[in-house]
mmCIF file of C-alpha atoms in Angstrom:
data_model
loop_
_atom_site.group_PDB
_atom_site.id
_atom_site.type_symbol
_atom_site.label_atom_id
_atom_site.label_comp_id
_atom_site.label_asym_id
_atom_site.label_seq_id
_atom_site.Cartn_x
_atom_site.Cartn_y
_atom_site.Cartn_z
ATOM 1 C CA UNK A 1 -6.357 -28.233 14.593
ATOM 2 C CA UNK A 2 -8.764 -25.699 13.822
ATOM 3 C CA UNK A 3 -8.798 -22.121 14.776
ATOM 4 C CA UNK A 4 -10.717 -20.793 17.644
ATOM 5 C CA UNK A 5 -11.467 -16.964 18.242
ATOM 6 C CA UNK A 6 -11.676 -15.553 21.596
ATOM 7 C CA UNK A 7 -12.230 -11.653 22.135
ATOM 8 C CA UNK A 8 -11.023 -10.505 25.621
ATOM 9 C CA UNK A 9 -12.417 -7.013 26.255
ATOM 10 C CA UNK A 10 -8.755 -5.483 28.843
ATOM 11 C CA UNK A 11 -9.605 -1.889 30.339
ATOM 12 C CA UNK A 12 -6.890 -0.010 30.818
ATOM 13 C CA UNK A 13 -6.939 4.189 31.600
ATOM 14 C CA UNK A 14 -10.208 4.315 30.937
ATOM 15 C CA UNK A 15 -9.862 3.298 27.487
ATOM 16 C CA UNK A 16 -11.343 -0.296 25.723
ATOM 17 C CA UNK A 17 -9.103 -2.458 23.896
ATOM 18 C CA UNK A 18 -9.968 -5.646 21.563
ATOM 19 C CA UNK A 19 -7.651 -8.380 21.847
ATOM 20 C CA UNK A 20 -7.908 -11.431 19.456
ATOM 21 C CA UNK A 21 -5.916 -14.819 20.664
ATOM 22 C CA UNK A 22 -5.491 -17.366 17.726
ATOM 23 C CA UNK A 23 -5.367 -20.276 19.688
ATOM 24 C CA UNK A 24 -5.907 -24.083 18.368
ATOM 25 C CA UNK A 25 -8.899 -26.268 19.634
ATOM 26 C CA UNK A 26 -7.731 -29.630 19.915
ATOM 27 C CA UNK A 27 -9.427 -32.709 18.822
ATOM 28 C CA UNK A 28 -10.743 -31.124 15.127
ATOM 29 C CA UNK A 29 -9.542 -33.299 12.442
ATOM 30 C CA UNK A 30 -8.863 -30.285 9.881
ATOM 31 C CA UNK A 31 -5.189 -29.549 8.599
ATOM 32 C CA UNK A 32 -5.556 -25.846 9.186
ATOM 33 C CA UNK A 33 -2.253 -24.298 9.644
ATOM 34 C CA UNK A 34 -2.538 -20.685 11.288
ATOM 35 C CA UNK A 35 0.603 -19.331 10.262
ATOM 36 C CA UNK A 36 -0.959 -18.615 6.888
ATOM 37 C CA UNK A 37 -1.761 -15.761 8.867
ATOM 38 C CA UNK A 38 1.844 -14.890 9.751
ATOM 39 C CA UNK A 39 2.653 -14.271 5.967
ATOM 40 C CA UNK A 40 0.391 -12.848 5.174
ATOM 41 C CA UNK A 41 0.164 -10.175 7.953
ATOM 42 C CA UNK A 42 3.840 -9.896 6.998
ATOM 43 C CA UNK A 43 3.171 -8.827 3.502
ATOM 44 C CA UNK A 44 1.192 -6.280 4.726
ATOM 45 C CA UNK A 45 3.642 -4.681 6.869
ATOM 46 C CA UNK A 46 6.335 -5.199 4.602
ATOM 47 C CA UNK A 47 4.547 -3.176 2.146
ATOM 48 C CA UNK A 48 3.869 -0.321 4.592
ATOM 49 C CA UNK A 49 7.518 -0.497 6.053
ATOM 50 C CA UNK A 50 9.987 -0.806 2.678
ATOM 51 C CA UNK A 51 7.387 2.056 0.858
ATOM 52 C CA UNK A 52 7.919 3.937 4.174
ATOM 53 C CA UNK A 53 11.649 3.592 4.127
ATOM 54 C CA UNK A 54 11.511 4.516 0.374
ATOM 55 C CA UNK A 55 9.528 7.341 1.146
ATOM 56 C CA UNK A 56 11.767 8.691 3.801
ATOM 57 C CA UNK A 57 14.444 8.483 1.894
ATOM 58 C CA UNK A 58 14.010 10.209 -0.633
ATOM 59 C CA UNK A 59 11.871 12.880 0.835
ATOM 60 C CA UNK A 60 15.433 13.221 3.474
ATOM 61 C CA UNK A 61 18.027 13.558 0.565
ATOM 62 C CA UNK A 62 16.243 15.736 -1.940
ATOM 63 C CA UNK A 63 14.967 18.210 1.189
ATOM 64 C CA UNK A 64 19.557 18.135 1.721
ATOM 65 C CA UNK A 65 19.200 19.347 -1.893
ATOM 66 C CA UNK A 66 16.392 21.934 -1.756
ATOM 67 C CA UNK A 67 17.915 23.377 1.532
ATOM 68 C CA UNK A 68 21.522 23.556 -0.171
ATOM 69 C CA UNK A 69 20.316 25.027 -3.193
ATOM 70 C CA UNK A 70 17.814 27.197 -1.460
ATOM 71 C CA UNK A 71 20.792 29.316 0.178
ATOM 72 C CA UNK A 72 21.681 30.294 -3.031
ATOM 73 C CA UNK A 73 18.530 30.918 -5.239
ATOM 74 C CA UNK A 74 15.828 31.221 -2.031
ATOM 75 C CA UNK A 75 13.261 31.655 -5.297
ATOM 76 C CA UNK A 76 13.745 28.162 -6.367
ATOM 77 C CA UNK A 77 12.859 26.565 -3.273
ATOM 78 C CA UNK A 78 8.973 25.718 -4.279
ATOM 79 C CA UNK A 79 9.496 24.899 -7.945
ATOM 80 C CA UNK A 80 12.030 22.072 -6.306
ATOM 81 C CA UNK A 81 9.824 20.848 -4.252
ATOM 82 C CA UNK A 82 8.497 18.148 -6.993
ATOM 83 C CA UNK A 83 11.246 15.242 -5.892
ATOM 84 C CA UNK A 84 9.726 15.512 -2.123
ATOM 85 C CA UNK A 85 6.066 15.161 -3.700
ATOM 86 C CA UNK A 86 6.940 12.323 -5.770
ATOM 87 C CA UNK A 87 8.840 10.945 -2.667
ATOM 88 C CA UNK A 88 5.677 10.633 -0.662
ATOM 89 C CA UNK A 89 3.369 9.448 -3.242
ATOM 90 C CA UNK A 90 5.578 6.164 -2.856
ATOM 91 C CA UNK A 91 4.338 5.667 0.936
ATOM 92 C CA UNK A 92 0.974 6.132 -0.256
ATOM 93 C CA UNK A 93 1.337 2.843 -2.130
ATOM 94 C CA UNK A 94 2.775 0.832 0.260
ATOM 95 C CA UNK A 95 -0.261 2.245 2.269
ATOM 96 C CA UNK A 96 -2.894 1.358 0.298
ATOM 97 C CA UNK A 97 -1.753 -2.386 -0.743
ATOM 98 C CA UNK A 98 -1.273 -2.789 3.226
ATOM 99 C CA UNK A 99 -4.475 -1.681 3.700
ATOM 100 C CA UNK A 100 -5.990 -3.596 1.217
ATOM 101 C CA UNK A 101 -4.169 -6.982 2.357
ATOM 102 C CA UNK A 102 -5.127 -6.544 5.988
ATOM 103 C CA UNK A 103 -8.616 -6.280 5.376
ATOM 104 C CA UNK A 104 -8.287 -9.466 2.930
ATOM 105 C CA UNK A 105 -6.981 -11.661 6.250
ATOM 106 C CA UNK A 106 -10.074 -12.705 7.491
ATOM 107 C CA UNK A 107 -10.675 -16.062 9.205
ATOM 108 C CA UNK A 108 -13.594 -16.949 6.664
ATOM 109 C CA UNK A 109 -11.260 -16.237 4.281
ATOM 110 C CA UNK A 110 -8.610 -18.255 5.376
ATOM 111 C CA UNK A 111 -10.666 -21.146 6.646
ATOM 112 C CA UNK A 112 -13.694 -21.950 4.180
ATOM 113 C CA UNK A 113 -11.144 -23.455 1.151
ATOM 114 C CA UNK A 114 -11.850 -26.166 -0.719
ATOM 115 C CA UNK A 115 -8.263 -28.327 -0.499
ATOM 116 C CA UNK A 116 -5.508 -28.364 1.853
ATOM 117 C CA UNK A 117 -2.488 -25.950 1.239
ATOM 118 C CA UNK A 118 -5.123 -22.888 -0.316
ATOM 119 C CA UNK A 119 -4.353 -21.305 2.999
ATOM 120 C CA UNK A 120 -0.845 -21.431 2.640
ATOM 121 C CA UNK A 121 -1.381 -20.219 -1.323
ATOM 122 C CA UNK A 122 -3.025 -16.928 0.324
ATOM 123 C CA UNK A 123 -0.619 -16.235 2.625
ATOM 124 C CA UNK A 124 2.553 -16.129 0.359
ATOM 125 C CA UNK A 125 0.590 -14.568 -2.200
ATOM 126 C CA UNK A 126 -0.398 -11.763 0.211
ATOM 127 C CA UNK A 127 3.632 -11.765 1.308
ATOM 128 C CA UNK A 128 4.579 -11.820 -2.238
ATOM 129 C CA UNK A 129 2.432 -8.862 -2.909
ATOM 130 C CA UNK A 130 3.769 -7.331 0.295
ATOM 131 C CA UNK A 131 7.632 -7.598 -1.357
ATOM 132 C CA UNK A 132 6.862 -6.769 -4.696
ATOM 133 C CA UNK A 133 5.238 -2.914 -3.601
ATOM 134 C CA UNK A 134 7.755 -2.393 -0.197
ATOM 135 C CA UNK A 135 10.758 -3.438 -2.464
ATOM 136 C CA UNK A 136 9.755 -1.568 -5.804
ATOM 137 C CA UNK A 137 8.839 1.561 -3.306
ATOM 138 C CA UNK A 138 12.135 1.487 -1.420
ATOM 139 C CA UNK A 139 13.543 2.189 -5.336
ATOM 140 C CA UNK A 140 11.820 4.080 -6.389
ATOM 141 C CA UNK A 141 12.642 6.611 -3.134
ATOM 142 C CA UNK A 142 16.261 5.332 -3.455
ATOM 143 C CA UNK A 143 16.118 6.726 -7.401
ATOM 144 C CA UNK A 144 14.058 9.434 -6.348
ATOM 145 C CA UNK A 145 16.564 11.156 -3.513
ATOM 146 C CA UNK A 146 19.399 10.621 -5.794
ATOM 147 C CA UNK A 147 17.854 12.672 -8.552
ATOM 148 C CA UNK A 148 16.239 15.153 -6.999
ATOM 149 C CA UNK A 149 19.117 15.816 -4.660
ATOM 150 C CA UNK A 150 21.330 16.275 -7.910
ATOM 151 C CA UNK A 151 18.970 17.356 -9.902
ATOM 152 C CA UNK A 152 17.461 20.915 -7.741
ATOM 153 C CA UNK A 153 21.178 21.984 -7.114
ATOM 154 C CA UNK A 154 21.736 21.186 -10.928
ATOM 155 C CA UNK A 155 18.507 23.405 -11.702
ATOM 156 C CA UNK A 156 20.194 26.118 -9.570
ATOM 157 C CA UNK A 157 22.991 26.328 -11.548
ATOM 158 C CA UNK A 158 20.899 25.689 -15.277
ATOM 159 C CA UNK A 159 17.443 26.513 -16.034
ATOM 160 C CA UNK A 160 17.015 24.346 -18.720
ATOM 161 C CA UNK A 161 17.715 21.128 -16.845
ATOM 162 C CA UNK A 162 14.327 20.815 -15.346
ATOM 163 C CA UNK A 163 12.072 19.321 -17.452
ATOM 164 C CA UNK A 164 14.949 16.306 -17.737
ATOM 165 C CA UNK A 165 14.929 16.045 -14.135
ATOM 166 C CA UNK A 166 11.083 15.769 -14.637
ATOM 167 C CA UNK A 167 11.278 13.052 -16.407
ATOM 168 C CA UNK A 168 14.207 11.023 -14.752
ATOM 169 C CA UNK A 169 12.005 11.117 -11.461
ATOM 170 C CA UNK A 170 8.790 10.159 -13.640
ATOM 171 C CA UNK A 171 10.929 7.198 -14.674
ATOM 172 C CA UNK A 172 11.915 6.593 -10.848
ATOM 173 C CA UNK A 173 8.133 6.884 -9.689
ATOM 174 C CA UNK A 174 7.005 4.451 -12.263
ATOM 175 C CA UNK A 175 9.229 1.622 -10.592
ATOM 176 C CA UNK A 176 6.927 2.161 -7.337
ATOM 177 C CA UNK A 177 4.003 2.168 -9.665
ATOM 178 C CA UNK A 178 4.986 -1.039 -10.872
ATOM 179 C CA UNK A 179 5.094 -2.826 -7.631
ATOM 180 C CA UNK A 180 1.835 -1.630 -6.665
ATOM 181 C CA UNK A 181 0.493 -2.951 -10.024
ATOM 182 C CA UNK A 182 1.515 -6.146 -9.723
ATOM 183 C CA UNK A 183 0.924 -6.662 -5.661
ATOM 184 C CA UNK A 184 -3.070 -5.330 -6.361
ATOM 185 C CA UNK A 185 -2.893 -8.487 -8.645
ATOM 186 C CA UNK A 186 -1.080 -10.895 -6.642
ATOM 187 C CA UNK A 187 -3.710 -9.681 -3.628
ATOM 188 C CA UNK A 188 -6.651 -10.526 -6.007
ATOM 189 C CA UNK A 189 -5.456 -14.106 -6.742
#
């Protein structure tokens, strides 16, 4: 079975949408498998979706902090700010390693290897890659709220325990950096 492209221009409100079918011509005596496609599109969203939850997470439970400690010591509000930064650097990864995976799942890609089963190499490597920067995001944000929730009332009640809540959430962040370390690598392979 090999794969056949078909682009059906729908119009709908005015508006032009591309539609791509995947379907299978039959009769072609290649061992394609299309859903080489399936993991690998599911790496990509994986990535977006753990980072994302990661992300939200920890951007959610440190703002409980800032807003609890804020009622208190209003002045502190944008030096404690630095957990909900960190927080959304972590979607940022899983956005750019989804990017980058999407744009690697091309048919020529996909289609043009040299022995059967490459396809299916691709595809789990871009779902492995995927994993490895959703899962080390969602972490890193888990880490991440934790600290900063503790750590900006903590700073509320003593100065000097900033800079070591600095450096616990550099600690957290590097987890995320990790996983996107090691899924640009698994994406190149």
């Amino acid at each position: 079975l090999a794969p056949v492209f078909k682009y059906f221009l729908t119009s709908k409100h005015k508006t032009n949408t591309v539609m791509l079918f995947l379907t299978a011509q039959e009769g072609d005596d290649s061992n394609f498998d299309p859903t080489s496609y399936f993991f690998g599109f599911m790496g990509a969203a994986s990535a977006l979706v753990f980072a994302n939850l990661g992300s939200a997470y920890g951007t959610a439970k440190s703002g409980v902090g800032i807003c609890s400690m804020g009622v208190l010591k209003p002045e502190l509000i944008m030096k404690s700010v630095i957990p909900v930064v960190m927080a959304g650097i972590l979607g940022i990864y899983g956005f750019i390693v989804s990017v980058l995976l999407g744009q690697n799942i091309t048919p020529d890609k996909f289609t043009n290897i040299e022995k059967t089963g490459d396809e299916f190499y691709k595809g789990y490597a871009y779902l492995a890659a995927g994993l490895c920067c959703g899962f080390s995001s969602l972490a890193a944000g888990l880490a991440i709220g934790i600290v900063g929730d503790a750590g900006v009332r903590a700073n509320a009640q003593q100065d000097r325990i900033f800079v070591g809540m600095i450096l616990i959430l550099i600690f957290g962040e590097a987890l995320g950096l990790y996983g996107l370390i090691v899924a640009l690598i698994l994406s190149q392979g």
